[in-house]
Short mmCIF file of C-alpha atoms in Angstrom, two decimals:
data_model
loop_
_atom_site.label_atom_id
_atom_site.label_comp_id
_atom_site.label_asym_id
_atom_site.label_seq_id
_atom_site.Cartn_x
_atom_site.Cartn_y
_atom_site.Cartn_z
CA MET A 17 11.48 43.83 -33.39
CA THR A 18 15.90 42.77 -33.26
CA GLY A 19 17.13 41.98 -29.82
CA SER A 20 19.78 45.75 -30.27
CA TRP A 21 16.40 47.82 -30.56
CA LYS A 22 14.89 46.13 -27.50
CA ILE A 23 18.14 47.52 -26.30
CA TYR A 24 17.34 51.07 -27.45
CA VAL A 25 13.87 51.05 -26.07
CA LEU A 26 15.34 50.57 -22.41
CA ALA A 27 17.92 53.45 -23.20
CA ILE A 28 14.73 55.41 -24.16
CA VAL A 29 13.66 54.43 -20.56
CA SER A 30 16.93 55.44 -19.43
CA PHE A 31 16.76 58.93 -20.91
CA LEU A 32 13.53 59.93 -18.91
CA VAL A 33 14.65 59.01 -15.68
CA GLY A 34 17.88 60.38 -16.51
CA THR A 35 16.31 63.59 -17.04
CA SER A 36 14.08 63.78 -14.35
CA GLU A 37 17.45 63.96 -11.89
CA TYR A 38 19.48 65.90 -13.61
CA ILE A 39 17.36 68.87 -14.75
CA ILE A 40 17.39 70.08 -11.43
CA SER A 41 21.10 71.13 -12.24
CA GLY A 42 20.13 72.86 -15.39
CA VAL A 43 17.61 75.21 -13.83
CA LEU A 44 18.69 75.53 -10.36
CA ASP A 45 19.07 78.95 -9.99
CA LYS A 46 15.16 79.23 -11.50
CA ILE A 47 13.84 76.78 -8.94
CA ALA A 48 15.74 78.29 -5.80
CA ASP A 49 14.08 81.86 -6.97
CA SER A 50 10.88 80.27 -7.34
CA LEU A 51 10.98 78.42 -3.77
CA GLY A 52 12.72 80.85 -2.22
CA ILE A 53 15.98 79.02 -1.39
CA THR A 54 19.31 79.74 -1.74
CA ILE A 55 21.71 78.35 -4.28
CA THR A 56 23.11 75.73 -2.46
CA ALA A 57 19.41 74.70 -0.87
CA ALA A 58 18.52 73.78 -4.59
CA GLY A 59 21.30 72.24 -4.60
CA GLN A 60 20.48 69.78 -2.21
CA LEU A 61 17.52 68.38 -3.85
CA ILE A 62 20.31 67.01 -5.41
CA THR A 63 21.65 65.04 -2.32
CA ILE A 64 18.47 64.07 -1.79
CA PHE A 65 17.27 62.11 -4.95
CA SER A 66 20.22 60.39 -4.62
CA LEU A 67 20.29 59.24 -0.77
CA VAL A 68 16.63 57.79 -1.01
CA TYR A 69 18.27 56.19 -4.54
CA ALA A 70 21.05 55.09 -2.83
CA ILE A 71 19.72 53.52 0.25
CA MET A 72 16.02 52.31 -0.91
CA THR A 73 17.26 50.94 -4.50
CA PRO A 74 19.46 47.36 -2.99
CA VAL A 75 16.63 47.20 -0.62
CA LEU A 76 13.88 47.10 -2.96
CA MET A 77 15.39 44.90 -5.27
CA ALA A 78 15.91 42.61 -2.71
CA LEU A 79 12.10 42.81 -1.93
CA THR A 80 11.63 41.88 -5.86
CA ALA A 81 13.67 39.89 -6.68
CA LYS A 82 11.21 37.28 -7.52
CA VAL A 83 9.37 39.26 -9.41
CA GLU A 84 9.84 38.28 -13.54
CA ARG A 85 11.82 41.64 -15.35
CA ARG A 86 9.28 43.22 -17.15
CA LYS A 87 6.91 43.62 -15.02
CA LEU A 88 8.80 44.72 -12.86
CA LEU A 89 10.38 47.47 -14.71
CA VAL A 90 6.94 48.58 -15.45
CA TYR A 91 5.67 48.87 -12.39
CA SER A 92 8.67 50.34 -11.20
CA LEU A 93 8.32 52.62 -14.12
CA GLY A 94 4.55 53.60 -12.75
CA VAL A 95 6.03 54.45 -9.55
CA PHE A 96 8.44 56.64 -11.04
CA ALA A 97 5.74 58.75 -13.75
CA VAL A 98 2.70 59.00 -10.72
CA ALA A 99 5.82 61.08 -8.82
CA ASN A 100 6.97 62.98 -11.78
CA LEU A 101 2.88 64.24 -11.87
CA LEU A 102 2.96 65.15 -8.45
CA SER A 103 6.13 67.13 -8.66
CA PHE A 104 4.23 68.84 -12.33
CA ALA A 105 1.10 69.48 -9.98
CA LEU A 106 2.04 70.11 -6.22
CA PRO A 107 2.97 73.30 -5.08
CA GLY A 108 5.49 74.40 -2.29
CA TYR A 109 8.99 73.15 -0.57
CA ILE A 110 7.91 70.18 1.31
CA PRO A 111 5.67 68.82 -1.36
CA PHE A 112 8.48 68.65 -4.48
CA VAL A 113 10.51 66.88 -1.94
CA ILE A 114 7.91 64.37 -0.31
CA ALA A 115 7.40 63.87 -4.62
CA ARG A 116 11.23 63.67 -4.94
CA ILE A 117 11.64 61.07 -2.76
CA LEU A 118 8.75 58.86 -4.52
CA MET A 119 10.64 59.78 -8.01
CA ALA A 120 14.31 58.17 -6.51
CA MET A 121 12.37 55.01 -5.23
CA GLY A 122 11.00 54.29 -8.56
CA ALA A 123 13.98 55.48 -10.11
CA GLY A 124 16.38 53.09 -9.14
CA MET A 125 14.79 50.22 -9.41
CA VAL A 126 14.20 51.25 -13.27
CA VAL A 127 17.63 51.55 -14.12
CA VAL A 128 19.09 48.72 -12.13
CA THR A 129 16.53 46.67 -14.03
CA ALA A 130 16.91 47.61 -17.48
CA LEU A 131 20.56 47.37 -17.31
CA GLY A 132 20.02 43.78 -16.20
CA ILE A 133 17.99 42.86 -19.24
CA ALA A 134 20.31 44.40 -21.14
CA ALA A 135 22.91 42.18 -19.89
CA LYS A 136 20.31 38.88 -20.43
CA ILE A 137 19.22 40.16 -24.23
CA ALA A 138 22.48 41.40 -25.55
CA PRO A 139 24.30 39.69 -28.41
CA PRO A 140 27.52 37.52 -26.84
CA GLY A 141 30.56 39.76 -27.01
CA LYS A 142 27.92 43.04 -26.90
CA GLN A 143 26.94 43.25 -23.44
CA ALA A 144 29.67 45.94 -22.79
CA SER A 145 27.93 47.74 -25.81
CA SER A 146 24.83 46.84 -24.85
CA ILE A 147 25.27 48.33 -21.25
CA ALA A 148 26.92 51.15 -22.75
CA THR A 149 23.99 51.93 -24.87
CA VAL A 150 21.42 51.78 -21.73
CA VAL A 151 23.68 54.16 -20.43
CA MET A 152 23.90 56.46 -23.24
CA GLY A 153 20.13 56.93 -22.92
CA PHE A 154 20.84 58.11 -19.17
CA THR A 155 23.17 60.11 -20.76
CA ALA A 156 21.25 61.54 -23.72
CA SER A 157 19.14 63.55 -20.78
CA LEU A 158 21.70 65.85 -20.89
CA ILE A 159 21.52 66.99 -24.43
CA ILE A 160 17.72 67.17 -24.07
CA GLY A 161 16.45 67.24 -21.12
CA VAL A 162 18.66 69.51 -19.38
CA PRO A 163 19.49 72.12 -22.08
CA LEU A 164 15.41 72.27 -23.12
CA GLY A 165 14.92 72.01 -19.32
CA ARG A 166 16.12 75.33 -19.17
CA VAL A 167 14.40 76.76 -21.81
CA VAL A 168 11.01 75.41 -21.50
CA ALA A 169 11.09 76.22 -17.48
CA ALA A 170 11.63 80.33 -19.09
CA ALA A 171 8.42 80.10 -20.92
CA PHE A 172 6.70 77.93 -18.80
CA GLY A 173 7.73 77.17 -15.49
CA TRP A 174 10.19 74.60 -14.58
CA LYS A 175 7.70 72.46 -13.15
CA SER A 176 5.94 71.66 -16.70
CA VAL A 177 9.02 69.36 -17.62
CA PHE A 178 7.96 67.37 -14.62
CA GLY A 179 4.17 67.21 -16.31
CA LEU A 180 5.86 65.86 -19.81
CA ILE A 181 8.59 63.32 -18.18
CA ALA A 182 5.32 62.40 -16.82
CA LEU A 183 3.48 61.84 -20.11
CA LEU A 184 5.86 60.00 -21.66
CA GLY A 185 6.56 57.91 -18.81
CA ILE A 186 3.16 56.46 -18.94
CA LEU A 187 3.09 55.66 -22.80
CA SER A 188 6.95 54.43 -22.12
CA MET A 189 4.98 51.47 -20.08
CA PHE A 190 2.82 50.33 -22.19
CA VAL A 191 5.82 50.10 -25.19
CA LEU A 192 8.40 48.04 -22.76
CA HIS A 193 5.65 45.68 -22.40
CA LYS A 194 4.99 45.08 -26.16
CA ALA A 195 8.56 46.07 -26.59
CA ILE A 196 10.95 43.52 -24.28
CA PRO A 197 10.94 39.94 -23.70
CA LYS A 198 10.03 38.40 -20.24
CA THR A 199 13.30 37.62 -18.39
CA THR A 200 13.67 35.96 -15.19
CA GLY A 201 16.28 38.03 -12.49
CA ASP A 202 19.38 36.48 -10.67
CA ALA A 203 18.51 34.07 -8.10
CA PRO A 204 17.41 36.36 -5.36
CA VAL A 205 20.38 37.49 -2.69
CA PRO A 206 19.71 38.27 0.67
CA LEU A 207 20.55 41.74 1.41
CA LEU A 208 23.68 40.79 4.10
CA GLN A 209 24.56 38.46 0.83
CA GLN A 210 25.05 41.25 -1.31
CA PHE A 211 26.50 43.85 1.35
CA ALA A 212 29.15 40.40 2.26
CA LEU A 213 30.06 41.31 -1.50
CA LEU A 214 31.75 44.10 -0.14
CA LYS A 215 34.27 42.77 2.13
CA LYS A 216 36.07 41.59 -0.77
CA PRO A 217 38.46 43.89 -1.42
CA LYS A 218 38.54 44.13 -5.58
CA VAL A 219 34.76 44.80 -4.94
CA ALA A 220 35.52 47.65 -2.25
CA LEU A 221 38.20 48.90 -4.71
CA GLY A 222 35.76 48.53 -7.74
CA LEU A 223 33.38 50.74 -6.04
CA ALA A 224 35.80 53.10 -4.42
CA ILE A 225 36.45 54.00 -8.30
CA THR A 226 32.66 55.00 -9.01
CA PHE A 227 32.66 57.03 -5.36
CA PHE A 228 35.33 58.79 -6.60
CA TRP A 229 35.21 59.53 -9.99
CA LEU A 230 31.50 60.39 -10.05
CA GLY A 231 31.65 62.44 -6.74
CA GLY A 232 34.30 64.86 -8.31
CA TYR A 233 32.50 65.21 -11.75
CA SER A 234 28.85 65.68 -9.22
CA VAL A 235 30.77 68.48 -7.62
CA ALA A 236 31.60 70.78 -10.17
CA TYR A 237 28.20 69.34 -12.39
CA THR A 238 25.73 70.18 -9.66
CA TYR A 239 26.31 73.80 -9.99
CA LEU A 240 27.29 74.58 -13.48
CA SER A 241 25.04 76.66 -14.44
CA PRO A 242 25.87 79.15 -11.87
CA TYR A 243 29.22 78.00 -12.61
CA LEU A 244 29.07 79.06 -16.53
CA LEU A 245 26.86 82.41 -15.07
CA ASN A 246 29.20 83.23 -12.92
CA VAL A 247 32.67 82.14 -13.49
CA SER A 248 33.05 82.01 -16.93
CA GLY A 249 31.03 84.62 -18.16
CA LEU A 250 28.87 83.15 -20.44
CA ASN A 251 25.25 85.22 -20.32
CA GLU A 252 21.86 83.34 -19.91
CA GLN A 253 21.87 83.23 -24.23
CA TRP A 254 25.05 80.97 -24.03
CA ILE A 255 23.69 78.47 -21.27
CA SER A 256 21.24 76.72 -22.96
CA SER A 257 23.56 76.19 -25.90
CA ALA A 258 26.79 74.96 -23.70
CA LEU A 259 24.46 72.77 -21.78
CA PHE A 260 23.41 71.06 -25.50
CA ALA A 261 27.32 71.03 -26.73
CA PHE A 262 28.15 69.53 -22.86
CA GLY A 263 24.75 66.79 -23.74
CA ILE A 264 26.09 66.25 -27.18
CA ALA A 265 29.29 64.68 -25.70
CA SER A 266 28.35 63.73 -22.88
CA LEU A 267 26.51 60.84 -25.38
CA ILE A 268 29.04 60.15 -28.12
CA GLY A 269 31.84 59.72 -24.54
CA SER A 270 29.11 57.09 -23.46
CA LYS A 271 29.03 54.78 -26.44
CA PHE A 272 32.76 55.41 -27.12
CA GLY A 273 33.48 53.95 -23.44
CA GLY A 274 31.59 50.67 -24.44
CA PHE A 275 33.51 50.24 -28.20
CA SER A 276 36.84 51.04 -26.21
CA THR A 277 36.43 48.44 -23.58
CA ASP A 278 34.54 45.70 -26.08
CA ARG A 279 38.12 46.59 -28.28
CA TRP A 280 41.03 47.80 -25.81
CA GLY A 281 39.97 46.95 -22.42
CA VAL A 282 38.75 48.42 -18.99
CA PRO A 283 42.09 50.07 -18.03
CA LEU A 284 43.32 52.40 -20.91
CA THR A 285 39.34 53.18 -21.70
CA LEU A 286 39.40 54.07 -17.42
CA ILE A 287 42.61 55.13 -16.74
CA GLY A 288 43.17 57.46 -19.93
CA GLY A 289 38.91 58.77 -19.99
CA MET A 290 40.12 59.67 -16.38
CA LEU A 291 43.07 61.41 -16.81
CA LEU A 292 41.34 63.53 -19.18
CA HIS A 293 38.64 64.34 -17.29
CA ILE A 294 40.74 65.66 -14.58
CA ILE A 295 42.62 68.10 -17.16
CA ALA A 296 39.34 69.66 -18.62
CA LEU A 297 37.95 70.42 -15.05
CA ILE A 298 41.45 72.44 -14.32
CA VAL A 299 41.51 74.33 -18.07
CA LEU A 300 37.56 75.21 -16.87
CA THR A 301 38.94 77.65 -14.17
CA PHE A 302 41.08 79.59 -16.83
CA THR A 303 38.52 79.90 -19.73
CA ASP A 304 36.50 82.91 -19.53
CA ALA A 305 33.65 83.73 -22.35
CA GLY A 306 35.26 87.33 -22.64
CA VAL A 307 38.38 86.46 -24.26
CA SER A 308 36.97 82.91 -25.96
CA VAL A 309 33.51 81.90 -26.18
CA MET A 310 34.13 78.87 -28.03
CA LEU A 311 37.67 78.17 -25.39
CA VAL A 312 34.82 77.29 -22.87
CA PHE A 313 32.61 75.06 -25.31
CA ALA A 314 35.81 73.02 -26.35
CA VAL A 315 36.56 72.83 -22.84
CA LEU A 316 32.74 71.49 -21.33
CA VAL A 317 33.08 69.06 -24.67
CA ILE A 318 36.19 67.43 -23.53
CA TRP A 319 35.55 66.93 -19.89
CA SER A 320 32.32 65.42 -20.81
CA LEU A 321 33.54 63.32 -23.45
CA ALA A 322 36.18 62.28 -20.92
CA ALA A 323 33.65 61.71 -17.75
CA TRP A 324 31.13 59.86 -19.95
CA SER A 325 33.34 57.51 -21.50
CA SER A 326 34.37 56.09 -17.91
CA GLY A 327 30.34 55.05 -17.13
CA PRO A 328 29.95 51.96 -19.40
CA THR A 329 33.46 51.28 -18.67
CA GLN A 330 33.44 51.37 -15.14
CA GLN A 331 29.64 49.02 -14.84
CA TYR A 332 31.63 46.50 -16.97
CA ASN A 333 34.72 46.19 -14.57
CA LEU A 334 32.20 45.35 -11.34
CA VAL A 335 30.76 42.99 -13.38
CA GLN A 336 33.90 41.49 -14.30
CA LEU A 337 34.62 41.60 -11.01
CA GLU A 338 31.73 39.59 -9.95
CA PRO A 339 30.22 38.07 -12.74
CA ASN A 340 27.91 35.58 -11.30
CA SER A 341 26.11 38.34 -9.12
CA SER A 342 26.26 40.65 -12.24
CA GLY A 343 22.95 41.73 -10.87
CA VAL A 344 23.82 42.47 -7.40
CA MET A 345 27.00 44.20 -8.29
CA LEU A 346 25.13 46.66 -10.90
CA GLY A 347 22.92 47.59 -7.64
CA LEU A 348 25.53 47.78 -5.49
CA ASN A 349 27.08 49.83 -8.04
CA GLN A 350 23.93 52.48 -9.16
CA SER A 351 23.76 52.96 -5.10
CA MET A 352 27.20 54.10 -5.08
CA MET A 353 26.62 56.17 -8.06
CA GLN A 354 24.09 58.10 -5.68
CA LEU A 355 25.89 58.12 -3.06
CA SER A 356 29.19 60.26 -4.91
CA MET A 357 26.50 62.25 -6.00
CA ALA A 358 24.76 62.96 -2.93
CA ALA A 359 27.99 63.69 -1.47
CA GLY A 360 29.40 65.96 -4.57
CA ALA A 361 26.48 68.25 -4.01
CA GLY A 362 27.06 68.33 -0.57
CA ILE A 363 30.60 69.21 -0.87
CA GLY A 364 30.38 71.50 -3.68
CA GLY A 365 28.00 73.29 -1.94
CA ILE A 366 30.01 73.76 0.84
CA ALA A 367 32.91 74.58 -1.13
CA ILE A 368 30.92 77.48 -2.37
CA GLU A 369 30.03 79.27 1.17
CA ARG A 370 33.08 79.04 2.52
CA ILE A 371 35.22 78.55 -0.16
CA SER A 372 34.20 80.25 -4.34
CA LEU A 373 32.45 79.23 -6.53
CA SER A 374 35.58 78.45 -8.84
CA SER A 375 36.76 76.20 -5.96
CA ILE A 376 34.04 73.54 -6.99
CA ALA A 377 36.54 72.84 -10.35
CA TRP A 378 39.69 72.18 -8.71
CA ILE A 379 37.73 69.62 -5.72
CA GLY A 380 36.40 67.82 -8.40
CA ALA A 381 39.64 66.82 -10.10
CA ALA A 382 41.10 66.12 -6.34
CA GLY A 383 37.97 63.36 -6.62
CA VAL A 384 38.87 62.02 -9.60
CA LEU A 385 42.60 62.00 -9.14
CA ILE A 386 42.14 59.38 -6.29
CA ALA A 387 39.52 57.44 -8.57
CA ALA A 388 42.54 57.19 -11.21
CA VAL A 389 44.96 55.80 -8.68
CA VAL A 390 42.50 53.60 -6.57
CA SER A 391 41.98 52.11 -10.21
CA LEU A 392 45.97 51.59 -11.00
CA VAL A 393 45.84 49.59 -7.16
CA LEU A 394 42.70 47.41 -8.74
CA PHE A 395 44.45 46.56 -11.98
CA GLN A 396 47.87 45.79 -10.44
CA SER A 397 45.86 43.39 -7.89
CA ASN A 398 44.12 41.81 -10.61
CA LYS A 399 47.49 41.51 -12.97
CA GLN A 400 49.40 39.99 -9.83
CA GLU A 401 46.58 37.31 -8.70
CA SER A 402 46.18 36.77 -12.69
CA THR A 403 49.76 36.10 -12.43
CA ASP A 404 49.75 33.55 -9.61
CA HIS A 405 47.29 31.56 -11.34
CA ALA A 406 48.94 30.91 -14.33
CA ALA A 407 52.16 30.31 -11.92
CA LEU A 408 49.92 27.27 -9.77
CA ASP A 409 48.35 25.86 -13.43
CA ALA A 410 51.89 25.35 -14.31
#
């Protein structure tokens, strides 16, 4: 098995993790009806998952720093699979929340370890593209997990999706053990030393980009299904197709982000993607399925392409900021991504209750705009630093 195929195996595992996280957004209204809770309360299931993921991932990665990476990946996937099995088997809201907490702990370790392995086994000069491929697996869950999850939920109940993920997770454990070579981790870094990186202005700015970019995205995406039904005016028959189109675009956007970063660099790819992201969210507020269903689809595709082109670019950007602490930076970024998604889901829920469902697109666009401004500040700082170093060398 060649190196590139091993990267795709990691992407498949990343896909399972993404499906378990994103599926909630795709069947939010069905979960609310099934459990007898509000749409906003159902949205907070994403907040709970994201907070546990964000807080526990760096702790667990620090505790397991000496564990060989392939073994850690297989064990973490085992925890994740068991949690999905519990989500499928146990009845009621509280057991589901507990299973989601366990699922988040396993998921965080799986993704960070997979990204770290991908960066280490990638061919020279292909690190960004390899990271993009693993991220692509995560975003591919939007293509299959979310739209098909909605179809499966209608036929067999939303819990059945988690049973399927559990079975695929167990199968993947055996595949990983055979396909992935043994890989050593970075030198163990104590938690306090990890968080000390946050004191560096460049690192703080870099992670702020993640927070506002993905937070803005999450404000709108968390409530996408009810938004499309009640604001854009799509009927139930169109929802799965809309989610499918969104997912296809996310896959292409993620891969393009890695290609563009390797070809044209981080600043152009990141800033360009964010500006298109902002425009798409604003235009979405003016689209109406009563006028044109295809226009709604087109805006969703552009939004998804733009949003997910930033994923691998931002991960590579952070690795470049601290190349000697790549594992730590990827771990911190994963935590920041989840914190931003938790914040986005929470802010979106508040906006729906206090303003309107349609307001989430505007609030999301504002978050991404802040991320674009922070990006400009960081790139200008890097440029000035390079100029200063060149002057000293001269």
